[in-house]
Short mmCIF file of C-alpha atoms in Angstrom, two decimals:
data_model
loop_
_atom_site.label_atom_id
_atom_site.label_comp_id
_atom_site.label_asym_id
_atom_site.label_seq_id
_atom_site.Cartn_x
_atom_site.Cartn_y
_atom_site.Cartn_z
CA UNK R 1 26.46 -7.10 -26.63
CA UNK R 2 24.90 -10.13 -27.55
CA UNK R 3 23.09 -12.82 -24.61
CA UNK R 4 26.16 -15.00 -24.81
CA UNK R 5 28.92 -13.00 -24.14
CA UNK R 6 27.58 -11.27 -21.13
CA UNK R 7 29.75 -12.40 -17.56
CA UNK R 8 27.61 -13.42 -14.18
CA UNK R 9 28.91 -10.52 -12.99
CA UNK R 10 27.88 -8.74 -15.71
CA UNK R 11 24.51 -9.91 -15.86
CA UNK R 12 23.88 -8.96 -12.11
CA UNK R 13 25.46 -5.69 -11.70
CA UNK R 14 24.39 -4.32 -15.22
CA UNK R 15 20.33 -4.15 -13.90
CA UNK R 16 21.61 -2.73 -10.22
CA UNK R 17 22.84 0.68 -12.39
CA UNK R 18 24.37 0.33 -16.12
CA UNK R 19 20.86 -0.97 -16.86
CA UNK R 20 19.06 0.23 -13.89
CA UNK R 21 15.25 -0.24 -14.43
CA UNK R 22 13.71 2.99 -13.22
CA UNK R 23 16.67 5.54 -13.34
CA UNK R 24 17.92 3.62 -16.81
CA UNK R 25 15.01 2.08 -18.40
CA UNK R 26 12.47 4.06 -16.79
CA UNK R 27 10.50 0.81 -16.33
CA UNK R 28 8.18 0.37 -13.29
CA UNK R 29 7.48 4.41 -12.73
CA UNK R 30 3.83 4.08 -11.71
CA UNK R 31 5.05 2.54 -8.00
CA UNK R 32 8.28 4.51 -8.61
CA UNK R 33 6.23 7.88 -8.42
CA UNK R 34 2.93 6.82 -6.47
CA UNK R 35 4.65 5.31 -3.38
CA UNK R 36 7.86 6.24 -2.56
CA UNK R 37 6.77 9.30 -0.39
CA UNK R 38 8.75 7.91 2.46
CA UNK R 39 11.78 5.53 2.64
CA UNK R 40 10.07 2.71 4.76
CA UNK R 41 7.19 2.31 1.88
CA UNK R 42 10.18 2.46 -0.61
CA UNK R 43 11.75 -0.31 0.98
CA UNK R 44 8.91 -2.62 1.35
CA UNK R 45 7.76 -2.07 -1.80
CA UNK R 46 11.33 -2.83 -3.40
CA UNK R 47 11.56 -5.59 -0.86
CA UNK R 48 8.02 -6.75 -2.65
CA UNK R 49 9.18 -6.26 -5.99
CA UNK R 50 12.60 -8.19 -5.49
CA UNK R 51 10.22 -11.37 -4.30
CA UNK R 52 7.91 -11.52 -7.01
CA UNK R 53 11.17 -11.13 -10.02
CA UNK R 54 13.16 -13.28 -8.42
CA UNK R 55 10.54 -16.12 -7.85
CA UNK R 56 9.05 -15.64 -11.26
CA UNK R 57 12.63 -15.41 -12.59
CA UNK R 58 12.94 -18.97 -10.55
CA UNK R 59 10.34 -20.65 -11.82
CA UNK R 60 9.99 -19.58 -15.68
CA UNK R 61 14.13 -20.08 -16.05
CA UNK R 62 13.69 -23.80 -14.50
CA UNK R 63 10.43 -24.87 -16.49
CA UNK R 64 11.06 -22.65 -19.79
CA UNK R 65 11.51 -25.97 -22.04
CA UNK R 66 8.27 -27.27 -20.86
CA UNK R 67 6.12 -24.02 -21.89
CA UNK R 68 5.07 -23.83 -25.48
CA UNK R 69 6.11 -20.34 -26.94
CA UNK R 70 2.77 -19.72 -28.24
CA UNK R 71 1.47 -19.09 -24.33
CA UNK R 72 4.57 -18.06 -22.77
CA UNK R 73 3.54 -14.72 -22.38
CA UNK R 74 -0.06 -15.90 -20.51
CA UNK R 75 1.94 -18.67 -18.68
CA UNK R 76 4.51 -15.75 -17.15
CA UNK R 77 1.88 -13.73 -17.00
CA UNK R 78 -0.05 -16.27 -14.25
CA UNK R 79 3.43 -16.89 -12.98
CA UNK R 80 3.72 -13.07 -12.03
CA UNK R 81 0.72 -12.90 -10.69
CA UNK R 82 1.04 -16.07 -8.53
CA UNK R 83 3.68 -13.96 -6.87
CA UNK R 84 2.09 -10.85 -6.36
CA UNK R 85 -0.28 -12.61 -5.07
CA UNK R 86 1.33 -14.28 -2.36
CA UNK R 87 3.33 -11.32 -1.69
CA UNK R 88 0.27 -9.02 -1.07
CA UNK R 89 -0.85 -11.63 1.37
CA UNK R 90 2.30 -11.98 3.01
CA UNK R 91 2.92 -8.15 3.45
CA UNK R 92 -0.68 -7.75 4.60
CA UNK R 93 0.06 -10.04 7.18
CA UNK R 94 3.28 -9.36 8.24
CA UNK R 95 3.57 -5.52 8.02
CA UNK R 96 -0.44 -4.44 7.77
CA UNK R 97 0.43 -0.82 8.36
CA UNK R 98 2.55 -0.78 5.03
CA UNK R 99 0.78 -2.64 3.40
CA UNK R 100 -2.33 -0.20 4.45
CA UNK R 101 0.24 2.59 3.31
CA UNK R 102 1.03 1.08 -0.13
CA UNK R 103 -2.64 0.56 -1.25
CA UNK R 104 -3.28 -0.94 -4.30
CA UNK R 105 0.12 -0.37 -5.55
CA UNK R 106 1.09 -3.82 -4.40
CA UNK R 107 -1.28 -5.67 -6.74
CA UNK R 108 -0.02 -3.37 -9.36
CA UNK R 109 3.42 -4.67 -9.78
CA UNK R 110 1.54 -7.58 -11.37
CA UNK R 111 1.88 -4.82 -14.53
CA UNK R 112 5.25 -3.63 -13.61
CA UNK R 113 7.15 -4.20 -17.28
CA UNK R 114 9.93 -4.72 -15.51
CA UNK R 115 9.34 -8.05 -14.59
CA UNK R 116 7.92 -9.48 -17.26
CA UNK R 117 10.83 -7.34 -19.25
CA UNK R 118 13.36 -9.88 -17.72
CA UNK R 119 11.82 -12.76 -17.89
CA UNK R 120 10.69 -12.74 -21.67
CA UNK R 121 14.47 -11.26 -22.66
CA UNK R 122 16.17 -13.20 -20.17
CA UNK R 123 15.44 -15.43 -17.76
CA UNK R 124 13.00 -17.86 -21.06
CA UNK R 125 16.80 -18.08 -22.59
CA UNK R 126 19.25 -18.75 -19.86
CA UNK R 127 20.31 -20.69 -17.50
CA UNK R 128 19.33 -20.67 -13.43
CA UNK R 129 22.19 -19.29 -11.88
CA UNK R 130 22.02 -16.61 -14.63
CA UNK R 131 18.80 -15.97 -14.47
CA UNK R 132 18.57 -15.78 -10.70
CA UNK R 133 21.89 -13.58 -10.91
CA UNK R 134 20.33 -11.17 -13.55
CA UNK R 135 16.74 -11.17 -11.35
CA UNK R 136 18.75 -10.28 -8.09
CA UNK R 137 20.17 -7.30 -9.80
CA UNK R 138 17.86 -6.01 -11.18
CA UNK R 139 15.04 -6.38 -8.19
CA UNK R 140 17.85 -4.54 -6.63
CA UNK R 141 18.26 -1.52 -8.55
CA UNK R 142 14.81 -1.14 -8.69
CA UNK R 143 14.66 -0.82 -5.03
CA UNK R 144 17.81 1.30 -4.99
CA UNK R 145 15.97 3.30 -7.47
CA UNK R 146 12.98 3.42 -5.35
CA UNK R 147 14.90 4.62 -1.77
CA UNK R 148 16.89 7.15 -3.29
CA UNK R 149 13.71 8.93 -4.20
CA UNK R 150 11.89 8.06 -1.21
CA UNK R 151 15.01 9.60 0.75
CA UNK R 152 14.51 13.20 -0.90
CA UNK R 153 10.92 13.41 -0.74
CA UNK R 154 10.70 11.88 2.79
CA UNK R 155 13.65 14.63 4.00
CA UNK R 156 11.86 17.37 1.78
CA UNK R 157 8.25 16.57 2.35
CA UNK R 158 8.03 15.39 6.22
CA UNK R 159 11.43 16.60 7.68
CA UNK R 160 12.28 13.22 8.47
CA UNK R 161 14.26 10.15 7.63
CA UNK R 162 12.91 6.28 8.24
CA UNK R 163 10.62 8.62 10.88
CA UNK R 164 13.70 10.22 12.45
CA UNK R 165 13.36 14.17 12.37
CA UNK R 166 16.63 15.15 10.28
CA UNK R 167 15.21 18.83 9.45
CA UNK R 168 15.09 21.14 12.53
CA UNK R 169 11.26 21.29 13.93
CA UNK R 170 10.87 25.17 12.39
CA UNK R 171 11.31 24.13 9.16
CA UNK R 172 8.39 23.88 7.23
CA UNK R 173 8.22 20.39 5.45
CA UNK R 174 7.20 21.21 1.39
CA UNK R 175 4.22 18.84 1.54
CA UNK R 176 4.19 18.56 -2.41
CA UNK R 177 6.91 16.08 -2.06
CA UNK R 178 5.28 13.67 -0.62
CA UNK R 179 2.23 14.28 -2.83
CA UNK R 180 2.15 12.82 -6.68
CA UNK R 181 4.14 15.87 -8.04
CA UNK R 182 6.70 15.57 -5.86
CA UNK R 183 7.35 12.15 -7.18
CA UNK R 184 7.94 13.39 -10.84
CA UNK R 185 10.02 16.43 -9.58
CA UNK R 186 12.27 13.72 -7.26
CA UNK R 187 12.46 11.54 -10.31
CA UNK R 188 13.13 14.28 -12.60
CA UNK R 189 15.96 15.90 -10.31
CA UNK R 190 17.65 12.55 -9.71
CA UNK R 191 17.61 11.83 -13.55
CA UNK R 192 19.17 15.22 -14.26
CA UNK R 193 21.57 14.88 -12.06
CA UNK R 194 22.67 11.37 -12.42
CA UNK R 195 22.94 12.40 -16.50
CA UNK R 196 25.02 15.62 -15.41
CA UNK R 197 27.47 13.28 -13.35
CA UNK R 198 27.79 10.75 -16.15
CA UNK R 199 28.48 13.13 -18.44
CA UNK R 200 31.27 15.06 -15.95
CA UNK R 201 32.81 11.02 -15.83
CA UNK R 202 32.75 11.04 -19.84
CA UNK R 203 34.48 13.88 -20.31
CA UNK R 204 37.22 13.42 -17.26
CA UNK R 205 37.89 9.92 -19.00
CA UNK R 206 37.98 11.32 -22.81
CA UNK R 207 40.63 14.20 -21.08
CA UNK R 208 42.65 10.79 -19.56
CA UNK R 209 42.69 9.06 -22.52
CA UNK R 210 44.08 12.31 -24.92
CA UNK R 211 47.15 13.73 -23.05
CA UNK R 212 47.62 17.60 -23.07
CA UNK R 213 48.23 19.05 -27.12
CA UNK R 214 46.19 16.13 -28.90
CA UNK R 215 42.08 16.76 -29.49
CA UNK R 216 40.01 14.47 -28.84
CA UNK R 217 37.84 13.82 -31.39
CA UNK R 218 34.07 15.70 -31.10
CA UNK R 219 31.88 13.47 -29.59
CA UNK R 220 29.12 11.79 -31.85
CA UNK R 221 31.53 12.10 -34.76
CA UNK R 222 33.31 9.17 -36.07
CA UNK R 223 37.25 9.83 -35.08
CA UNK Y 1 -10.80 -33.45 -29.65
CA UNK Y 2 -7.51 -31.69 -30.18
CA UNK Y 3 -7.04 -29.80 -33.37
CA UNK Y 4 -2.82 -29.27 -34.20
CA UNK Y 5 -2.19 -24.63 -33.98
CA UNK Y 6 0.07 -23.93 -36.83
CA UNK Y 7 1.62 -21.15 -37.38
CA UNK Y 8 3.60 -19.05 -39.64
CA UNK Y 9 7.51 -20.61 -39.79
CA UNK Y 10 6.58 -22.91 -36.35
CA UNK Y 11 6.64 -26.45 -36.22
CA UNK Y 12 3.41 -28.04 -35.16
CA UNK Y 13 1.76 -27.75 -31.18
CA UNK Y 14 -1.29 -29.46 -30.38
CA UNK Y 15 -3.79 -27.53 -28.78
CA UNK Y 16 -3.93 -30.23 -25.62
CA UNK Y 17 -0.40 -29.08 -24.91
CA UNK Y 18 -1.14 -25.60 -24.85
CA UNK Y 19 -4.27 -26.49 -22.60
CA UNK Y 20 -2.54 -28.37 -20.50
CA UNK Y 21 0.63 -26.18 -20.08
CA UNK Y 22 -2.13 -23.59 -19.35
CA UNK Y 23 -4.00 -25.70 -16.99
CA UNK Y 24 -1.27 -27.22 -15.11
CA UNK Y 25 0.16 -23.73 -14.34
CA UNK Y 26 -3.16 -22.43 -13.04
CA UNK Y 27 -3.47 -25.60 -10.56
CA UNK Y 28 0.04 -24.83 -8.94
CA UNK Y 29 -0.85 -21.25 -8.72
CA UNK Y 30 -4.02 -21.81 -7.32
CA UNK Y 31 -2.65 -24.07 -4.54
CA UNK Y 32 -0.29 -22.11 -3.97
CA UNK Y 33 -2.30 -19.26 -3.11
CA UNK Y 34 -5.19 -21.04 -1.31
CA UNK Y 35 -1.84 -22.35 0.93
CA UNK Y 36 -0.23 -18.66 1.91
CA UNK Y 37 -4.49 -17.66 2.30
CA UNK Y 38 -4.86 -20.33 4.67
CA UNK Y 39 -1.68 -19.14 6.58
CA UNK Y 40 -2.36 -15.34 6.36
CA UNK Y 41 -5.76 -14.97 6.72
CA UNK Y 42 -6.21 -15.74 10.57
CA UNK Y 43 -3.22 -13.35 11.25
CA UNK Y 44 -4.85 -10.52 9.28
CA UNK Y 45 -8.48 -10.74 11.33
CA UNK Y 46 -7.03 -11.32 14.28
CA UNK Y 47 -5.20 -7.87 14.05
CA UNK Y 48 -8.19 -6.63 12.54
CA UNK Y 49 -10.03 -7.52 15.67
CA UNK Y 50 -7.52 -6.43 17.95
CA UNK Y 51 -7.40 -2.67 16.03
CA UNK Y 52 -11.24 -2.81 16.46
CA UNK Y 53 -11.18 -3.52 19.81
CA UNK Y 54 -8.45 -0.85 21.00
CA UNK Y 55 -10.03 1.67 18.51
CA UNK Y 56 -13.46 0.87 20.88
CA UNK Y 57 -11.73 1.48 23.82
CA UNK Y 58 -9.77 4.59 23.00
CA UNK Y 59 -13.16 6.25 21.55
CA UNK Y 60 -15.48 5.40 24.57
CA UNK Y 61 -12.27 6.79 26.58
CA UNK Y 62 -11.45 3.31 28.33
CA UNK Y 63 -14.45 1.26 30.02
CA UNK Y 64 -13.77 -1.21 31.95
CA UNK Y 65 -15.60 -4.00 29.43
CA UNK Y 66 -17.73 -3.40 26.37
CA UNK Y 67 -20.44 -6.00 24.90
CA UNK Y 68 -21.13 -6.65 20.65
CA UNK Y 69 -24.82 -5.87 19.62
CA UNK Y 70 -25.35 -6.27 16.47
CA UNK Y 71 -27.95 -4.60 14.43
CA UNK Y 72 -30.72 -7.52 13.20
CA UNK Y 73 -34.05 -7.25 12.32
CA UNK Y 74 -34.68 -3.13 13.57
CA UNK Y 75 -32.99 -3.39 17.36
CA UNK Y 76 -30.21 -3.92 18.60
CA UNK Y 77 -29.51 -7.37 19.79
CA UNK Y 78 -26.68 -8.70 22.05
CA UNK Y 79 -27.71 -12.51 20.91
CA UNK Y 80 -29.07 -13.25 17.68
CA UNK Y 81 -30.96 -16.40 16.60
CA UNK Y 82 -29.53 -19.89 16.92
CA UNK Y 83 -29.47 -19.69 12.85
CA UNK Y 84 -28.04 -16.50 12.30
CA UNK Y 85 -24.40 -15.59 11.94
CA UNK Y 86 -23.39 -12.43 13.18
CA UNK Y 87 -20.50 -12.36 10.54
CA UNK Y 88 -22.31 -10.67 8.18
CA UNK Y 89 -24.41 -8.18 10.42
CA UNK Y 90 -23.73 -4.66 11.31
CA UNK Y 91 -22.37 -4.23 15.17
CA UNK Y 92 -21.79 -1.33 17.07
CA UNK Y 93 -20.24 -1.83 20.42
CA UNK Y 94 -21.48 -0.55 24.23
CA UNK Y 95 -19.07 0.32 26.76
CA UNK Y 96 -19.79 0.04 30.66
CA UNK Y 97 -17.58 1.22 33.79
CA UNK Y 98 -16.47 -1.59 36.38
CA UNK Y 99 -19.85 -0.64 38.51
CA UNK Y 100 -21.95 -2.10 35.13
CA UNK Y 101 -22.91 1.63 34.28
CA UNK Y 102 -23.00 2.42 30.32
CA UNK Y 103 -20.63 4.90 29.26
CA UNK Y 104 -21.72 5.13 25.94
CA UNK Y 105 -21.96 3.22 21.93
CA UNK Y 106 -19.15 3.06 19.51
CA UNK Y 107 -20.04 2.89 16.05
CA UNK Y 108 -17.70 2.36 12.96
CA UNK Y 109 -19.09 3.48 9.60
CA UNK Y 110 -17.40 4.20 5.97
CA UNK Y 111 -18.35 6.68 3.59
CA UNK Y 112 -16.56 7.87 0.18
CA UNK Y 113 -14.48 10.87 1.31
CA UNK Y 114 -12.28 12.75 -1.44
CA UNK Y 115 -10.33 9.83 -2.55
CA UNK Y 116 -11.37 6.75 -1.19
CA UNK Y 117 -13.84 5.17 1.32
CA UNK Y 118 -12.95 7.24 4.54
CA UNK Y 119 -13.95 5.01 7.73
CA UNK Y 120 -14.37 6.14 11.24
CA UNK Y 121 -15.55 5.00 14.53
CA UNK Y 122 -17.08 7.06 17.57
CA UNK Y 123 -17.71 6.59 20.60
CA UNK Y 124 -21.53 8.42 21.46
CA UNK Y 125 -23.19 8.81 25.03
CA UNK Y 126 -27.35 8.95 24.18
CA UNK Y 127 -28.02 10.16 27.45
CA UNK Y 128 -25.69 13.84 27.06
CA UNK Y 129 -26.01 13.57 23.42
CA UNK Y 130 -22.19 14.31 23.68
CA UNK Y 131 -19.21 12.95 21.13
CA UNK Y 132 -16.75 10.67 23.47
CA UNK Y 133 -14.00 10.66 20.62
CA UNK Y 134 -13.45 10.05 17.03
CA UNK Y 135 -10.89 7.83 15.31
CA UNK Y 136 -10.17 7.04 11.74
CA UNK Y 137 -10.25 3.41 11.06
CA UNK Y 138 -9.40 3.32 7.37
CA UNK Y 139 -8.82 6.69 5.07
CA UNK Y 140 -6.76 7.46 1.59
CA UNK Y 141 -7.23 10.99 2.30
CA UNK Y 142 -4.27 13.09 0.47
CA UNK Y 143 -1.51 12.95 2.23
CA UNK Y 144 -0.44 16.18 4.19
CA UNK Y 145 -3.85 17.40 3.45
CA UNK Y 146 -7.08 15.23 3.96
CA UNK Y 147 -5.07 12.89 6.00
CA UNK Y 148 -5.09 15.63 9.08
CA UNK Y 149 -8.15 13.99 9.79
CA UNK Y 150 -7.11 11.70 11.57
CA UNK Y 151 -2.97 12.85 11.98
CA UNK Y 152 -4.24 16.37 13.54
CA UNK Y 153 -4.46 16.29 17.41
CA UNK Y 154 -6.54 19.44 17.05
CA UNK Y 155 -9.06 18.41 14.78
CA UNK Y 156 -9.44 14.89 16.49
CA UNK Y 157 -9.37 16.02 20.17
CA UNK Y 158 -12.68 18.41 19.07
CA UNK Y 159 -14.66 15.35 19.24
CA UNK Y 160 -14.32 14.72 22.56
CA UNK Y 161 -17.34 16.31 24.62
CA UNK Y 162 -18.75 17.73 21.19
CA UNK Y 163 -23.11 18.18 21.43
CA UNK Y 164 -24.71 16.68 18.44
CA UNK Y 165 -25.58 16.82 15.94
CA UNK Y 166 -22.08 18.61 14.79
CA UNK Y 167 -21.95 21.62 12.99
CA UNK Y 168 -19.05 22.13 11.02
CA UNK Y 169 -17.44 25.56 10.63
CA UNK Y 170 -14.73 27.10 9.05
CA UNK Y 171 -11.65 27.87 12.28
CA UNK Y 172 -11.88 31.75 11.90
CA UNK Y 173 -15.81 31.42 12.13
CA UNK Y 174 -16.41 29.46 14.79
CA UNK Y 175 -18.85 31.42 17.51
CA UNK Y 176 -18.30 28.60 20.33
CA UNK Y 177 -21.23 27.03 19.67
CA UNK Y 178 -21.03 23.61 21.51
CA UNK Y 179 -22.12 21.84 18.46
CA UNK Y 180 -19.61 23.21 16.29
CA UNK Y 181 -16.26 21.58 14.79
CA UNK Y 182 -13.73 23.62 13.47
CA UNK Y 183 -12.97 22.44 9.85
CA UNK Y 184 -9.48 21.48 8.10
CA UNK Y 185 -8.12 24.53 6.17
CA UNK Y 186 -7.80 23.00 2.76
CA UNK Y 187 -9.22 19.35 3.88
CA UNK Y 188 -12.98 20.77 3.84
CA UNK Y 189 -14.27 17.72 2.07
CA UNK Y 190 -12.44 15.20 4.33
CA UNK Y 191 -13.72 17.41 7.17
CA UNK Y 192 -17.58 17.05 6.13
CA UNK Y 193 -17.57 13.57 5.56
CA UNK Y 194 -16.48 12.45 9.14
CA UNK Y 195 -19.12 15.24 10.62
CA UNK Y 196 -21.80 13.66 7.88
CA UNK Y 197 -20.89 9.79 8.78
CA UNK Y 198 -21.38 11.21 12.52
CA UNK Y 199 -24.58 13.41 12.16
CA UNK Y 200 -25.92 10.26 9.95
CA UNK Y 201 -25.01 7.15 12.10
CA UNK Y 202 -26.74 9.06 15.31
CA UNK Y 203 -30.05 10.10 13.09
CA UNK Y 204 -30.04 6.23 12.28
CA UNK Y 205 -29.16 4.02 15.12
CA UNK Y 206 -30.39 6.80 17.95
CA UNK Y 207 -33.50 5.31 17.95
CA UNK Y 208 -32.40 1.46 18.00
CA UNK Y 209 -29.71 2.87 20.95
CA UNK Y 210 -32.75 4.09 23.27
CA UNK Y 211 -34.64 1.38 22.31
CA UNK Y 212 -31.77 -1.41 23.42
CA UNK Y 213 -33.03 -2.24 27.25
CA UNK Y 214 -30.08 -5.41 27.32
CA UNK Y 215 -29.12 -6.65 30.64
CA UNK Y 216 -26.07 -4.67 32.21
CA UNK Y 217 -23.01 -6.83 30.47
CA UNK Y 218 -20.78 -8.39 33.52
CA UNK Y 219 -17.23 -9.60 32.40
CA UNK Y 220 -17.85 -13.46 33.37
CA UNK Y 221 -21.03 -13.07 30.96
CA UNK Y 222 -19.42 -11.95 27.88
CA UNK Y 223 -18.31 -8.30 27.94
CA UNK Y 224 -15.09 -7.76 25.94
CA UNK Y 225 -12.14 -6.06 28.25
#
């Protein structure tokens, strides 16, 4: 599908899950895997991530015509950073536990491909509203993304849920969840299953669309 | 002197554009980062302080007011030098009991543990030579793991009434030694360090601690409550 034909509601709901960055793209997996042992760090840094795409998305979309293409990339680059910036600041001040909690990882989404993704594909060609509509979806997937894992591995690896005990006190919490394999395992089980359930809505839709007594033609084969 | 950038299939752009594109993006960031510093920075020390001050009084088990010395020139001093700033200098805190009586030094201190800088603070009473309590102040211990040190009750609550210097032992060896910490099962190196940063900070400051003869702090002469 080319840029122009996309709809606004297309271009925000297709980075919240047809184009989801992590569980899609599999864009922005280093804070994806390194701090999403519980759901509260998932949300903050999601919350963190949303900020900084959404203001850079702001700001490159509304001054794109007056940066030269030969420094774009250095010019959205400082942008980014400008954001992450003020967010580490921000979250340092505001929530100092978190941000305690989420290390370095913060200054890291300076390097997250996601955002930098959007805003040379996207938000450099289009419009505002579009551009803020595409950023919103996408920062929000990504933090979707980012609490569905932190969900598992904060139920598997601590027995609770945002610090509530959901898992009975005798059951002994599998502590490599919320260690750095335990992110690859969450993120591989949630990618194999997601795949699995796409593929179940494929083939329910393919069975809809050819009535009992006609095949369907073989998937990957021209019909 | 501006000298036109051409390239391949590209009209023309003068290099002063690209500078001051460049230049003009930097400025905005830079003010407006030194503008959410200006805003954020007072809120971080001051919780900084405030975590310093209720980590003091948790580890010297609640006195009734504590005074700042601060390490300058080989003593301990509770004033420094019209010239000096204290900002910079090393300070270890002394707790006393509503009758003026000391109850005993806290000292923070940071050394690299098995991931990261692992920082704790203690409170110490020279005259018993006994531990009053131990907290972590900063650690990126693994979690589940190295991070008992300061999330295990029954690793923490040994440093209360602990001799020193500590010895630390593995739990199914320990004779009951008074000296002796039982270690973390699979956190030994996260264990060690807080015992070394203990055993270290007493061999270093004891002598500066016996040496400090300061006036008994009173509350309404600068003694933190």
């Amino acid at each position: 599908m080319s840029p122009r034909d996309t709809t606004p509601q297309g271009d925000f709901f297709r980075g919240v899950w047809k184009e989801n960055p992590v569980l899609i793209q599999m864009l922005g997996l280093c804070p994806a895997l390194a701090v999403t042992n519980t759901v509260e760090n998932s949300l903050w840094m999601g919350l963190a991530t949303f900020f900084v795409l959404t203001g850079s998305s702001f700001i490159v979309s509304l001054v794109k015509k007056l940066i030269p293409g030969e420094v774009r990339i250095p010019t959205f680059i400082l942008i980014i950073a400008t954001f992450v910036t003020v967010a580490d600041m921000s979250l340092e001040a505001i929530v100092p536990t978190v941000h305690k909690q989420l290390g370095a990882f913060v200054a890291l989404i300076v390097v997250n491909c996601m955002i930098l993704s959007r805003q040379e594909a996207f938000a450099s060609k289009r419009p505002l509203g579009r551009s803020m509509l595409d950023a919103f979806g996408s920062g929000l997937g990504f933090m979707i993304a980012l609490i569905m894992m932190g969900a598992v591995r904060e139920v598997l690896g601590q027995g609770t849920l945002m610090n509530f005990r959901v898992i009975p006190g005798h059951f002994e919490p599998w502590v490599i969840f919320i260690l750095p394999p335990g992110g690859f395992l969450t993120l591989g089980f949630w990618l194999l299953f997601l795949n699995w359930w796409q593929k179940l809505r494929r083939e329910r839709a393919r069975v809809r669309a050819w009535p009992d007594g006609v095949a369907a033609p073989v998937e990957g084969r021209a019909a | 002197m501006t000298a036109p950038v051409q390239l391949e299939g590209r009209h023309e752009v003068k290099t002063s554009k690209l500078l001051t594109t460049l230049g003009a993006a930097g400025a905005l960031a830079g003010f407006l980062i030194v503008f959410v510093y200006a805003w954020s920075q007072p809120i971080i020390q001051a919780y900084k302080a405030e975590q310093l001050r209720l980590a003091v009084q948790e580890v010297l088990g609640g006195p009734d007011h504590f005074d700042t010395l601060y390490v300058y020139d080989g003593a301990l001093r509770k004033e420094l030098p019209a010239d000096v700033d204290g900002a910079g200098l090393e300070q270890i805190f002394l707790g006393y009991t509503a009758e003026g009586e000391r109850v005993g030094f806290a000292v923070a201190y940071g050394e690299p543990g098995f991931q990261d800088i692992v920082r704790v603070i203690f409170g110490y009473d020279r005259g018993t030579e006994a531990l009053l309590g131990m907290k972590v102040l900063e650690s990126k211990e693994t979690p589940g793991l190295g991070d008992k040190i300061e999330k295990d009750s029954s690793f923490v609550n040994q440093f209360s009434g602990v001799l020193t210097p500590l010895v630390g032992v593995k739990a199914r060896e320990s004779s009951g030694d008074p000296h002796e910490i039982d270690m973390i099962t699979g956190a030994t190196i996260s264990s060690r360090v807080v015992i070394r940063i203990i055993n270290d900070q007493i061999e270093r400051l004891g002598p500066l601690m016996d040496a400090y003869t300061g006036q008994v702090a009173r509350a309404d002469t600068g003694g933190v409550r």
